[in-house]
Coordinates of C-alpha atoms in Angstrom, one line a residue:
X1 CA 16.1 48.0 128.5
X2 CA 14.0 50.4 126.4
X3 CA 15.2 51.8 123.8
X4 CA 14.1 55.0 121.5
X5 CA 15.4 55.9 117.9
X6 CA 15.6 59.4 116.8
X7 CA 16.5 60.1 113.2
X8 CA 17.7 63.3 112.1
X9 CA 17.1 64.0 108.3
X10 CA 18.6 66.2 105.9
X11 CA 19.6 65.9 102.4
X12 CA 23.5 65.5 102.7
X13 CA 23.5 63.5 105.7
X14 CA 21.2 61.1 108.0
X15 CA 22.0 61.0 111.6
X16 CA 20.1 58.1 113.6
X17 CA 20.7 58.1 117.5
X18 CA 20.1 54.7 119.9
X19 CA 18.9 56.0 123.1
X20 CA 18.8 53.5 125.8
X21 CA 18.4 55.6 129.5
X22 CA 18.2 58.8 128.8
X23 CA 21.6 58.7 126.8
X24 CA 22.7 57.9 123.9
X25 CA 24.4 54.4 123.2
X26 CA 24.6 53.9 119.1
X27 CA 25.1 56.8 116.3
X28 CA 25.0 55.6 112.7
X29 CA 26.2 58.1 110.1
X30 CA 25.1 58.5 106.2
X31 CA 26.1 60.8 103.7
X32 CA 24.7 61.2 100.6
X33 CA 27.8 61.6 98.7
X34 CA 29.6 58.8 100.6
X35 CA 27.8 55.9 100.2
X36 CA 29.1 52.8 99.4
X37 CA 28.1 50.5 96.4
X38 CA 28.5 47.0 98.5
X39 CA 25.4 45.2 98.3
X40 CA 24.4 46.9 95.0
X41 CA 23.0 44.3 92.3
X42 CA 23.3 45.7 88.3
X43 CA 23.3 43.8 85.5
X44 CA 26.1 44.5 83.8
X45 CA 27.6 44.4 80.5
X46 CA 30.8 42.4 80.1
X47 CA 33.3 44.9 78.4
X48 CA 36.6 42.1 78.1
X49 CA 37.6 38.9 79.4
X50 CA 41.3 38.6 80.1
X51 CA 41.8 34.3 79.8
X52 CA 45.5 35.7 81.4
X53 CA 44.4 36.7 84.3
X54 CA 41.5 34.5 84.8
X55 CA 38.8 37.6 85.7
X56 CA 36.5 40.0 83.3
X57 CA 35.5 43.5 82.9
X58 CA 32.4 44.5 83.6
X59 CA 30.8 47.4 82.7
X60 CA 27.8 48.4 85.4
X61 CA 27.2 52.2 84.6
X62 CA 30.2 53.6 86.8
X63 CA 33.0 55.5 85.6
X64 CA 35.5 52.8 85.9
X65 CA 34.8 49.2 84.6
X66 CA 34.4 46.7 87.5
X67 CA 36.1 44.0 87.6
X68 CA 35.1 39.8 88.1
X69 CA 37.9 37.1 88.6
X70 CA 36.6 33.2 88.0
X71 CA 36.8 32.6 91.5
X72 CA 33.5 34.9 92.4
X73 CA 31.7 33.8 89.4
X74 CA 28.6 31.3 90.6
X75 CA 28.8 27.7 88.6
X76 CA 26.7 24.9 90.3
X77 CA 29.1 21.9 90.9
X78 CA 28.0 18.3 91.1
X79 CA 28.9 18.2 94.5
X80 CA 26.3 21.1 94.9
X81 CA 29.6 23.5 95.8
X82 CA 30.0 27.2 94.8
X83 CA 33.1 28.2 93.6
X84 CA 33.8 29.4 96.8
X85 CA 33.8 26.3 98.5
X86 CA 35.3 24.2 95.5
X87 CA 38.7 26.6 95.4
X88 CA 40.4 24.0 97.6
X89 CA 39.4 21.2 95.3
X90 CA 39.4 21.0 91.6
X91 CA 40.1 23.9 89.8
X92 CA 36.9 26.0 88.2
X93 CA 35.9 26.7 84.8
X94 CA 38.2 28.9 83.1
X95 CA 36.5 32.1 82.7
X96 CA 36.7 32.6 79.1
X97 CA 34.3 29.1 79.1
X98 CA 31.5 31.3 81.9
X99 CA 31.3 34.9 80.1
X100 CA 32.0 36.3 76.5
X101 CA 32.7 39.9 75.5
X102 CA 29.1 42.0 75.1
X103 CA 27.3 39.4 77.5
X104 CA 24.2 40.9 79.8
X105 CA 25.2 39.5 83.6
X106 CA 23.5 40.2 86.7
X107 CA 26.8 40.8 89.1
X108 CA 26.3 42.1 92.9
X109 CA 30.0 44.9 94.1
X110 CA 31.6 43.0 96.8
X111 CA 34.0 45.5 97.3
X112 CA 33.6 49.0 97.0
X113 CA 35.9 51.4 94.3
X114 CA 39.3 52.1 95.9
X115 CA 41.4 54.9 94.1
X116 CA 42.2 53.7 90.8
X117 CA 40.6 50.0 91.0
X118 CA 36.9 49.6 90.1
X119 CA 34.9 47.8 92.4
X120 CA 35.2 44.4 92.9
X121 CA 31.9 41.8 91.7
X122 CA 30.4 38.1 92.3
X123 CA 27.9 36.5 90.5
X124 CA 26.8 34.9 93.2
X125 CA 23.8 36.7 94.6
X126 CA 22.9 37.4 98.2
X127 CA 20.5 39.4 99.7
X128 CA 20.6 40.2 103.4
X129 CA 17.6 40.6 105.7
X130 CA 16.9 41.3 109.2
X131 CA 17.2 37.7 110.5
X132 CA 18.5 35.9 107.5
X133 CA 20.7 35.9 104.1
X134 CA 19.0 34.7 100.9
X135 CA 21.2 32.8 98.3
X136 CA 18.5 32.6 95.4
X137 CA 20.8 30.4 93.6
X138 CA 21.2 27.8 96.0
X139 CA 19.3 25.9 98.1
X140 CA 21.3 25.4 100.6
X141 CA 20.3 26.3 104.3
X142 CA 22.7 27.2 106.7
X143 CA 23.4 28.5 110.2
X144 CA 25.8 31.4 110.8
X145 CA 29.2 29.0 112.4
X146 CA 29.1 32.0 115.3
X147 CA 26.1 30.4 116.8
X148 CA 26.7 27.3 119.3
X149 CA 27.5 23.9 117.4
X150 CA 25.0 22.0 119.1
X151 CA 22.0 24.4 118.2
X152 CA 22.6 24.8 114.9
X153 CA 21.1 21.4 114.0
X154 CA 17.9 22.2 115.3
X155 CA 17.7 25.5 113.7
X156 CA 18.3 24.1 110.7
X157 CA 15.7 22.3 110.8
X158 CA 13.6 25.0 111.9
X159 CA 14.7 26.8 108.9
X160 CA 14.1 24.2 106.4
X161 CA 10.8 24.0 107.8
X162 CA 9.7 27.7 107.8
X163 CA 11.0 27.8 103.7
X164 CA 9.0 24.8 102.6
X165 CA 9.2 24.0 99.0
X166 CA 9.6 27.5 97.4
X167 CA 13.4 26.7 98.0
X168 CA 16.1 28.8 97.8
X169 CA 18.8 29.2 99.7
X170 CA 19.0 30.5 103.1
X171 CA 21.7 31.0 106.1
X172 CA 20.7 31.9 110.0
X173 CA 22.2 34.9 110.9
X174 CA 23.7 35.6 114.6
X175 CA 21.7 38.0 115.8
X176 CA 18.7 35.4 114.7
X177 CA 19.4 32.6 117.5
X178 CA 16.1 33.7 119.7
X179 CA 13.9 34.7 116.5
X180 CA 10.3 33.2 116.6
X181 CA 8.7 31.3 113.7
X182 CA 6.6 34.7 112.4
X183 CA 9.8 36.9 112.3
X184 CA 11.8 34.4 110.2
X185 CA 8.4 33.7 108.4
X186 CA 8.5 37.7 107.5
X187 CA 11.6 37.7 106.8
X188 CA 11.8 35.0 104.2
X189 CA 8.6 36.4 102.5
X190 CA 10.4 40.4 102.2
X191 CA 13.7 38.7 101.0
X192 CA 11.5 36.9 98.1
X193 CA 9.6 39.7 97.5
X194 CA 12.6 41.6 97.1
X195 CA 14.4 38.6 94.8
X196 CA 11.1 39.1 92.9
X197 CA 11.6 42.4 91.7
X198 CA 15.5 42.3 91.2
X199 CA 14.3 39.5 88.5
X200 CA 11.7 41.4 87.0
X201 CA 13.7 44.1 86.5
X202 CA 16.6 42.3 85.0
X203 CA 14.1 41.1 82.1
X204 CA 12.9 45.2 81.3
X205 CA 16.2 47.3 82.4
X206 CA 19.0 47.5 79.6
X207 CA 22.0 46.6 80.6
X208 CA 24.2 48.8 83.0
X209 CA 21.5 49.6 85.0
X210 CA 20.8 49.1 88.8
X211 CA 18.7 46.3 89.7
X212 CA 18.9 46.8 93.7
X213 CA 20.1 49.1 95.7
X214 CA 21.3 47.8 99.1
X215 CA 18.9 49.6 101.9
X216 CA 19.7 53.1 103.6
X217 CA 20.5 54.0 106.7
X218 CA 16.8 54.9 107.2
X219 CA 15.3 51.2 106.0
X220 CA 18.1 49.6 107.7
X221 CA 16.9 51.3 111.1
X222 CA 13.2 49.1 110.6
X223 CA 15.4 45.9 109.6
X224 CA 18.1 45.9 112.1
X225 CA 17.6 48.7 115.1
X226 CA 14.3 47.7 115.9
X227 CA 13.3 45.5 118.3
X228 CA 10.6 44.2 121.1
X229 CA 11.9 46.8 123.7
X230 CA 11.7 50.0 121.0
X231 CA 9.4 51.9 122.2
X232 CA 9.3 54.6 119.1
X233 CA 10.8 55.6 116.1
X234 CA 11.3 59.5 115.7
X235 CA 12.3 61.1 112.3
X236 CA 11.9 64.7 111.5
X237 CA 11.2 64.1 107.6
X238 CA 7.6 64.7 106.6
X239 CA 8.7 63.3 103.0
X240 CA 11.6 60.6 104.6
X241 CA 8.4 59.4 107.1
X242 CA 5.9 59.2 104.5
X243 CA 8.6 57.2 102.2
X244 CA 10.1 55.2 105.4
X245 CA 6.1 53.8 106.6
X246 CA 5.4 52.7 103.0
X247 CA 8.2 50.6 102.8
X248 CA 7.8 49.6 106.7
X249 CA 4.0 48.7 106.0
X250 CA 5.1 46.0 103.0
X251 CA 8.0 44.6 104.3
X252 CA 8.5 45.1 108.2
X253 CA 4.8 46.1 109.6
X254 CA 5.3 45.7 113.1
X255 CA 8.7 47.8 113.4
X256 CA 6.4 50.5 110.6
X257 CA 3.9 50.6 113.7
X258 CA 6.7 52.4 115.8
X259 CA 7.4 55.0 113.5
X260 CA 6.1 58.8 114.6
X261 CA 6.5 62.1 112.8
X262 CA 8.7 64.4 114.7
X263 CA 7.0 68.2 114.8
X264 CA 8.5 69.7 117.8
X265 CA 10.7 73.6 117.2
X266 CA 13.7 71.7 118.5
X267 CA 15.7 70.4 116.8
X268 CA 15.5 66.6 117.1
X269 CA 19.1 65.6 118.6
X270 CA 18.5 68.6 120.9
X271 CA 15.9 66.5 123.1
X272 CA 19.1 64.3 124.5
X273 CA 22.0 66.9 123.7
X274 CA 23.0 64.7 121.0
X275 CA 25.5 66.8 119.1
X276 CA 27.5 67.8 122.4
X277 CA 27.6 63.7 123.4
X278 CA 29.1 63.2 119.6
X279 CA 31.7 65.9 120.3
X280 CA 33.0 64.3 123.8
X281 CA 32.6 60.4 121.8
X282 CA 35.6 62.6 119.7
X283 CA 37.9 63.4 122.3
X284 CA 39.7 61.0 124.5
X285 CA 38.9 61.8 128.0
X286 CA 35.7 60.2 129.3
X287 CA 34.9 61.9 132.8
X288 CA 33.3 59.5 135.1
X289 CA 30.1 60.7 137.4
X290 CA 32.5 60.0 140.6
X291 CA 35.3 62.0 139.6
X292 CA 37.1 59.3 137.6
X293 CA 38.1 59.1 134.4
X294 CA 39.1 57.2 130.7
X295 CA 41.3 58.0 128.5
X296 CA 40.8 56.1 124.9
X297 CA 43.4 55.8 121.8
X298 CA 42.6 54.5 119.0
X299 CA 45.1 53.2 116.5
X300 CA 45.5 51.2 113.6
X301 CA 46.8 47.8 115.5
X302 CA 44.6 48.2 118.4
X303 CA 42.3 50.2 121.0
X304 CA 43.8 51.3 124.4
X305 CA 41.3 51.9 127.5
X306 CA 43.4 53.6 130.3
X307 CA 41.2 53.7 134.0
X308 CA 42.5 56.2 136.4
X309 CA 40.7 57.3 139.7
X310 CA 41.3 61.4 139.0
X311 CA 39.8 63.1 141.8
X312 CA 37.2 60.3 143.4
X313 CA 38.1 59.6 146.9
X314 CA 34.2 58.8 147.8
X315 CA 35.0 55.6 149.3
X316 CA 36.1 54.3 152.6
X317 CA 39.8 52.9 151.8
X318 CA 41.6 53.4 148.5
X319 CA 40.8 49.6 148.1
X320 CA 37.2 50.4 147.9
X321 CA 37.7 53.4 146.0
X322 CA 39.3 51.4 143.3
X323 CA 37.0 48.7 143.4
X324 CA 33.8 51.5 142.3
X325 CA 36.1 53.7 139.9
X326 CA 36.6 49.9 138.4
X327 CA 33.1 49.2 138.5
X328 CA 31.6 52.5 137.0
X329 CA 34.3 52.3 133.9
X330 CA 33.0 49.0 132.9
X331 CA 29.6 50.6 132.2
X332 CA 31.0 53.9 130.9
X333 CA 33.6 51.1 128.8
X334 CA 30.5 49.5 127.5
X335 CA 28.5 52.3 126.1
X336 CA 32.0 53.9 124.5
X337 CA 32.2 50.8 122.3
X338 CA 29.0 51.0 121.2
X339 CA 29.0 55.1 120.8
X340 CA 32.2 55.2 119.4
X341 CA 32.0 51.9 117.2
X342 CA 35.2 51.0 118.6
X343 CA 36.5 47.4 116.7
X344 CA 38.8 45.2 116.7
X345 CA 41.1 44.7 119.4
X346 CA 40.4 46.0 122.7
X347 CA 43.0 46.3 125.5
X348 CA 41.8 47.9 128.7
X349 CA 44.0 48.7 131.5
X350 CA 42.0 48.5 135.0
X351 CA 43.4 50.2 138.4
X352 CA 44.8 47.8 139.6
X353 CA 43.0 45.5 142.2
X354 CA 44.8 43.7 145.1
X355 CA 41.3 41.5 145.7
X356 CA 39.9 38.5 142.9
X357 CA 36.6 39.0 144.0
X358 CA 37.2 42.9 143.1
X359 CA 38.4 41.4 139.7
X360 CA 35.9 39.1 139.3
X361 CA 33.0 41.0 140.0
X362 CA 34.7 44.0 137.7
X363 CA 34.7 41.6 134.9
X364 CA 30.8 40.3 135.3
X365 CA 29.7 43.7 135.5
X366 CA 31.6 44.9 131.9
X367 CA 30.0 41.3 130.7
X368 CA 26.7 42.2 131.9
X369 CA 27.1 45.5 129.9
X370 CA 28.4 44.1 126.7
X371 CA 25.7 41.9 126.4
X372 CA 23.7 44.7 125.2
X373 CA 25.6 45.5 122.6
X374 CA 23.7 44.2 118.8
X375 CA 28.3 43.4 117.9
X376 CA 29.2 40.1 119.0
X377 CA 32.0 41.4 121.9
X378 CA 34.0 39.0 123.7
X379 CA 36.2 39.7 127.2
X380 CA 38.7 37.3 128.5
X381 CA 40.2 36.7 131.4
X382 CA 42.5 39.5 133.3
X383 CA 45.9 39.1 132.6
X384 CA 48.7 38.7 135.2
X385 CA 49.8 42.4 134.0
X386 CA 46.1 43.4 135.1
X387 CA 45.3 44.1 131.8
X388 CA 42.1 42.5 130.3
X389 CA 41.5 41.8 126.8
X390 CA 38.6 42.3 124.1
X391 CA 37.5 41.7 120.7
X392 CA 34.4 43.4 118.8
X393 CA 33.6 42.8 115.6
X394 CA 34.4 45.5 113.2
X395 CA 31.1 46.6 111.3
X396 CA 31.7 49.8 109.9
X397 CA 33.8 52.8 110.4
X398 CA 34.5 54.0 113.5
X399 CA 33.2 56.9 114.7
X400 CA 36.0 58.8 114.8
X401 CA 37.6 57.6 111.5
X402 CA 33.9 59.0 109.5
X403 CA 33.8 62.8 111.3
X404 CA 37.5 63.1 111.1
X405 CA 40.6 63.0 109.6
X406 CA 44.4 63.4 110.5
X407 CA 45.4 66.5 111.5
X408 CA 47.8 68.2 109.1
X409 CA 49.2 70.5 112.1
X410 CA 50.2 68.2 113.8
X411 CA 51.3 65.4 111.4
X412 CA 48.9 62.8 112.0
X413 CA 49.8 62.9 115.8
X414 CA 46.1 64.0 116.2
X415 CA 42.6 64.4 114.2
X416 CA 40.0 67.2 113.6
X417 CA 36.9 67.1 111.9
X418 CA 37.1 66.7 108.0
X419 CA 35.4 70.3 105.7
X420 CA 32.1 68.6 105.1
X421 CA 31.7 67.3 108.9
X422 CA 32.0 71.5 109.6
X423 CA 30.1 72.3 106.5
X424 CA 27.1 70.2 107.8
X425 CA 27.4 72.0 111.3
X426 CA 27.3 75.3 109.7
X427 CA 24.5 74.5 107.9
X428 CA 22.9 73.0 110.6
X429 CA 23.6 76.2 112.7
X430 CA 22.2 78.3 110.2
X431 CA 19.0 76.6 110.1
X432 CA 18.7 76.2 114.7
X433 CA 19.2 79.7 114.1
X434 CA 16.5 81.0 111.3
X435 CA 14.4 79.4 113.9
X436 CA 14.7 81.7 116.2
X437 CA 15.9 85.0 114.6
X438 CA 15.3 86.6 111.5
X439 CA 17.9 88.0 110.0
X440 CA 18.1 90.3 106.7
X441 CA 21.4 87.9 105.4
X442 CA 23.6 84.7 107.1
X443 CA 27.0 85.3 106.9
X444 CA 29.6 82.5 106.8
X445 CA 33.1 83.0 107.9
X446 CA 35.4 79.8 108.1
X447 CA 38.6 78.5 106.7
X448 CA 39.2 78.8 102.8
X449 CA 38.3 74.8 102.7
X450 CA 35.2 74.9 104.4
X451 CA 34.2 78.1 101.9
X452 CA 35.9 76.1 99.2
X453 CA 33.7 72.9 100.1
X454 CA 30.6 74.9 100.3
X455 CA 30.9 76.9 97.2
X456 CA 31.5 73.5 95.2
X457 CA 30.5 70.0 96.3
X458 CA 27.9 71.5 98.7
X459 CA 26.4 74.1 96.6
X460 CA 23.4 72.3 96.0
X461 CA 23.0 71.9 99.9
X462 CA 23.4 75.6 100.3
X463 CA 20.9 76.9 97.8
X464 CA 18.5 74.6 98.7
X465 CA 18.9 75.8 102.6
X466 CA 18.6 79.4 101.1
X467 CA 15.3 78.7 99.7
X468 CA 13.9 76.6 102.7
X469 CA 15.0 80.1 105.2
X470 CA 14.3 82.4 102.2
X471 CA 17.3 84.3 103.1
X472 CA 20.5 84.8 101.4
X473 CA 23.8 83.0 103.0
X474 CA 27.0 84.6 102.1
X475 CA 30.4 83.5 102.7
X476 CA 33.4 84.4 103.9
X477 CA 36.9 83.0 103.7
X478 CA 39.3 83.7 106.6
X479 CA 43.0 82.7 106.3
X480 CA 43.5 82.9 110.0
X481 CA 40.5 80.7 111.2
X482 CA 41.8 76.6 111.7
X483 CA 40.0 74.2 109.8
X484 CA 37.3 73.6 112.6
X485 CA 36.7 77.2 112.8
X486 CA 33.9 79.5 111.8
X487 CA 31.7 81.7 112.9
X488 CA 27.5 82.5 111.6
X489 CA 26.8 85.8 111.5
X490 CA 23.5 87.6 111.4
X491 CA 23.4 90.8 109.4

């Protein structure tokens, strides 16, 4: 299974796509003024400690003060437990005994600002890797409980090996069952590296000031897309490749080896009609190559896969017929999870198959499919409804939930794309099209949001695309356009 990674670069958003066959399988979305703080380290300036309510507030540089309760502030117990693990046991320090009013603390957001709240912080440090988590504090080492009780013992030892008597803390993460000895080697050497300079730059920086910043989407393609069976890593950046192979050549050298400079006129995600597989991941019909088809629904308690044979009737009996429309939605099932980063619970509804062997071979082949997926996804068993089951870990957003939002029209029944998902394609349009054409002046006419959106929060964007074309972009509001409506016109 080869695989190739295309990233598309601009300065609002980065778009990376998995392509595995000829199609793509993964799409991971970051927008610059979206990103989350989790991960984040500061060191942070304790603004008041509340005895009452057992927890502290911590200034970090943000517009709202963050805020630490006892039970995520790191105390070494005799027993060698974190508070964490000693909650069920004797109570912890009171907080007003771990922290005073104008202290300096190194705190890492756990939870990311949600409307009024600040974000929520521990003091207990971790930093994650490709293959493993680093607890600098601890010295604990520790295999990830998803992995097979009777392995971990071994790899634990492994481990413990591999981190000699440097120490600190380490836990085995999933996707690290199969690693060899030089990966975790590598990976144990960038995460002390990295520990290294958060450190060093705690004893310099004054206090509210970042001491890490959890990777981007880009770095986080060399740490966790990249594998054996990549065959190249394709960004379109002259300045995001030139920054990406610097960082790839000190911590992650063999996955920097597989990064190439995209220079063709196409645009990038052109090369695998990218942006029209992104628009059909948003819809809910998924048309089958044999005339079947899915429909998806996505809601809040769960994810519904409906399998209907539309107009296939390739087969020799309607048995067989629903035995290979079966059979081709468990691959099309497969790579819709993975596009569409699709969590939680599954439930998919199968034609319905008078034959077990029909069933059972149904079920290997969707196995067989979701065992390329990087999210742990399990299948049961079909039920005696016909229905089968399935859970995948929820990661991130889903794909739906980060273009879109609900519909007002329609009251929620529905979605369409948000003003900044349409005022990246605008801008994207403009630039496919100074490629080819060259106007005097690019005119924008969309909804009064979009315009809005543009003439505010995406100003920036839209100057800076101005100078890159050297040609003016006007705008346009129309009242009678819907919000996923617009139109770029050359003068």
């Amino acid at each position: 299974m080869q695989q190739d990674i295309l990233i598309n670069w601009s300065p609002q958003e980065t778009r990376v796509a998995v392509i595995e066959y000829g199609a793509i399988q993964e799409l991971h979305v970051e927008r610059t003024l979206e990103r989350g703080l989790v991960g984040n380290i500061y060191l942070g300036k304790v603004a008041r400690v509340l005895p009452g309510m057992q927890s502290a507030f911590i200034d970090i540089g943000l517009e709202r003060a963050a805020f630490l309760h006892v039970a995520d502030v790191w105390q070494r117990h005799p027993e060698g437990e974190t508070p964490a693990q000693a909650r069920t046991g004797q109570s912890p320090t009171p907080i007003e005994k771990l922290v005073f009013e104008g202290q300096a603390l190194m705190v890492q957001v756990i939870k990311d600002p949600i409307g009024t709240k600040g974000a929520r912080l521990s003091t207990q440090i971790s930093i994650a890797g490709r293959h493993l988590v680093f607890l600098p504090q601890d010295d604990h080492i520790g295999v990830s409980q998803k992995i097979p009780a009777d392995q971990r013992d071994a790899l634990r030892e492994r481990l413990q090996s591999l981190v000699g008597p440097a120490g600190g803390g380490f836990i085995l993460r999933t996707n690290a069952e199969d690693s060899s000895d030089q990966e975790l080697g590598d990976d144990i050497a960038y995460l002390r590296k990295t520990w290294s300079r958060i450190r060093e730059s705690a004893t310099r920086l004054p206090a509210r000031s970042l001491l890490h910043e959890d990777l981007s989407l880009l770095q986080r393609v060399l740490r966790d897309l990249v594998g054996e069976l990549t065959l190249g890593i394709r960004i379109d950046s002259r300045e995001q490749y030139d920054k990406l192979l610097a960082f790839g050549q000190e911590f992650m050298p063999k996955a920097a080896e597989k990064l190439q400079l995209y220079k063709g006129e196409r645009p990038i995600f052109d090369l695998y009609a990218i942006d029209e597989e992104i628009a059909r991941a948003l819809g809910r019909r998924v048309d089958l190559k044999s005339g079947g088809y899915l429909i998806i629904d996505q809601t809040e308690a769960l994810t519904t896969v409906d399998v209907n044979t539309g107009g296939y009737v390739g087969a020799r009996n309607f048995e067989d017929t629903i035995f290979k429309t079966n059979l081709e939605a468990a691959q099309a099932i497969a790579r819709q999870l993975r596009l569409r980063n699709l969590g939680g619970i599954i439930m998919v509804d199968f034609i319905d198959m008078g034959r077990t062997d029909h069933q059972q071979a149904v079920l290997a082949e969707l196995r067989k499919q979701l065992s390329r997926d990087r999210v742990k996804t399990m299948a049961g068993e079909f039920s005696a409804l016909g229905l089968l089951e399935m859970t995948r870990k929820r990661t991130r957003e889903s794909l739906a939930h980060m273009l879109c939002e609900p519909c007002p029209s329609c009251m929620g029944q529905g979605t369409v794309k948000t003003s900044r998902t349409i005022a990246y394609e605008i801008l994207r349009e403009i630039l496919r099209e100074a490629r080819q054409f060259n106007p005097r002046e690019f005119r924008v006419v969309a909804s009064a949001a979009v315009i809005e959106l543009l003439l505010d929060e995406e100003s920036q964007h839209l100057a800076g695309l101005s100078d890159f074309i050297a040609k003016p972009i006007s705008l346009q509001a129309e009242s009678s356009m819907g919000p996923q409506q617009y139109d770029v016109i050359l003068l």
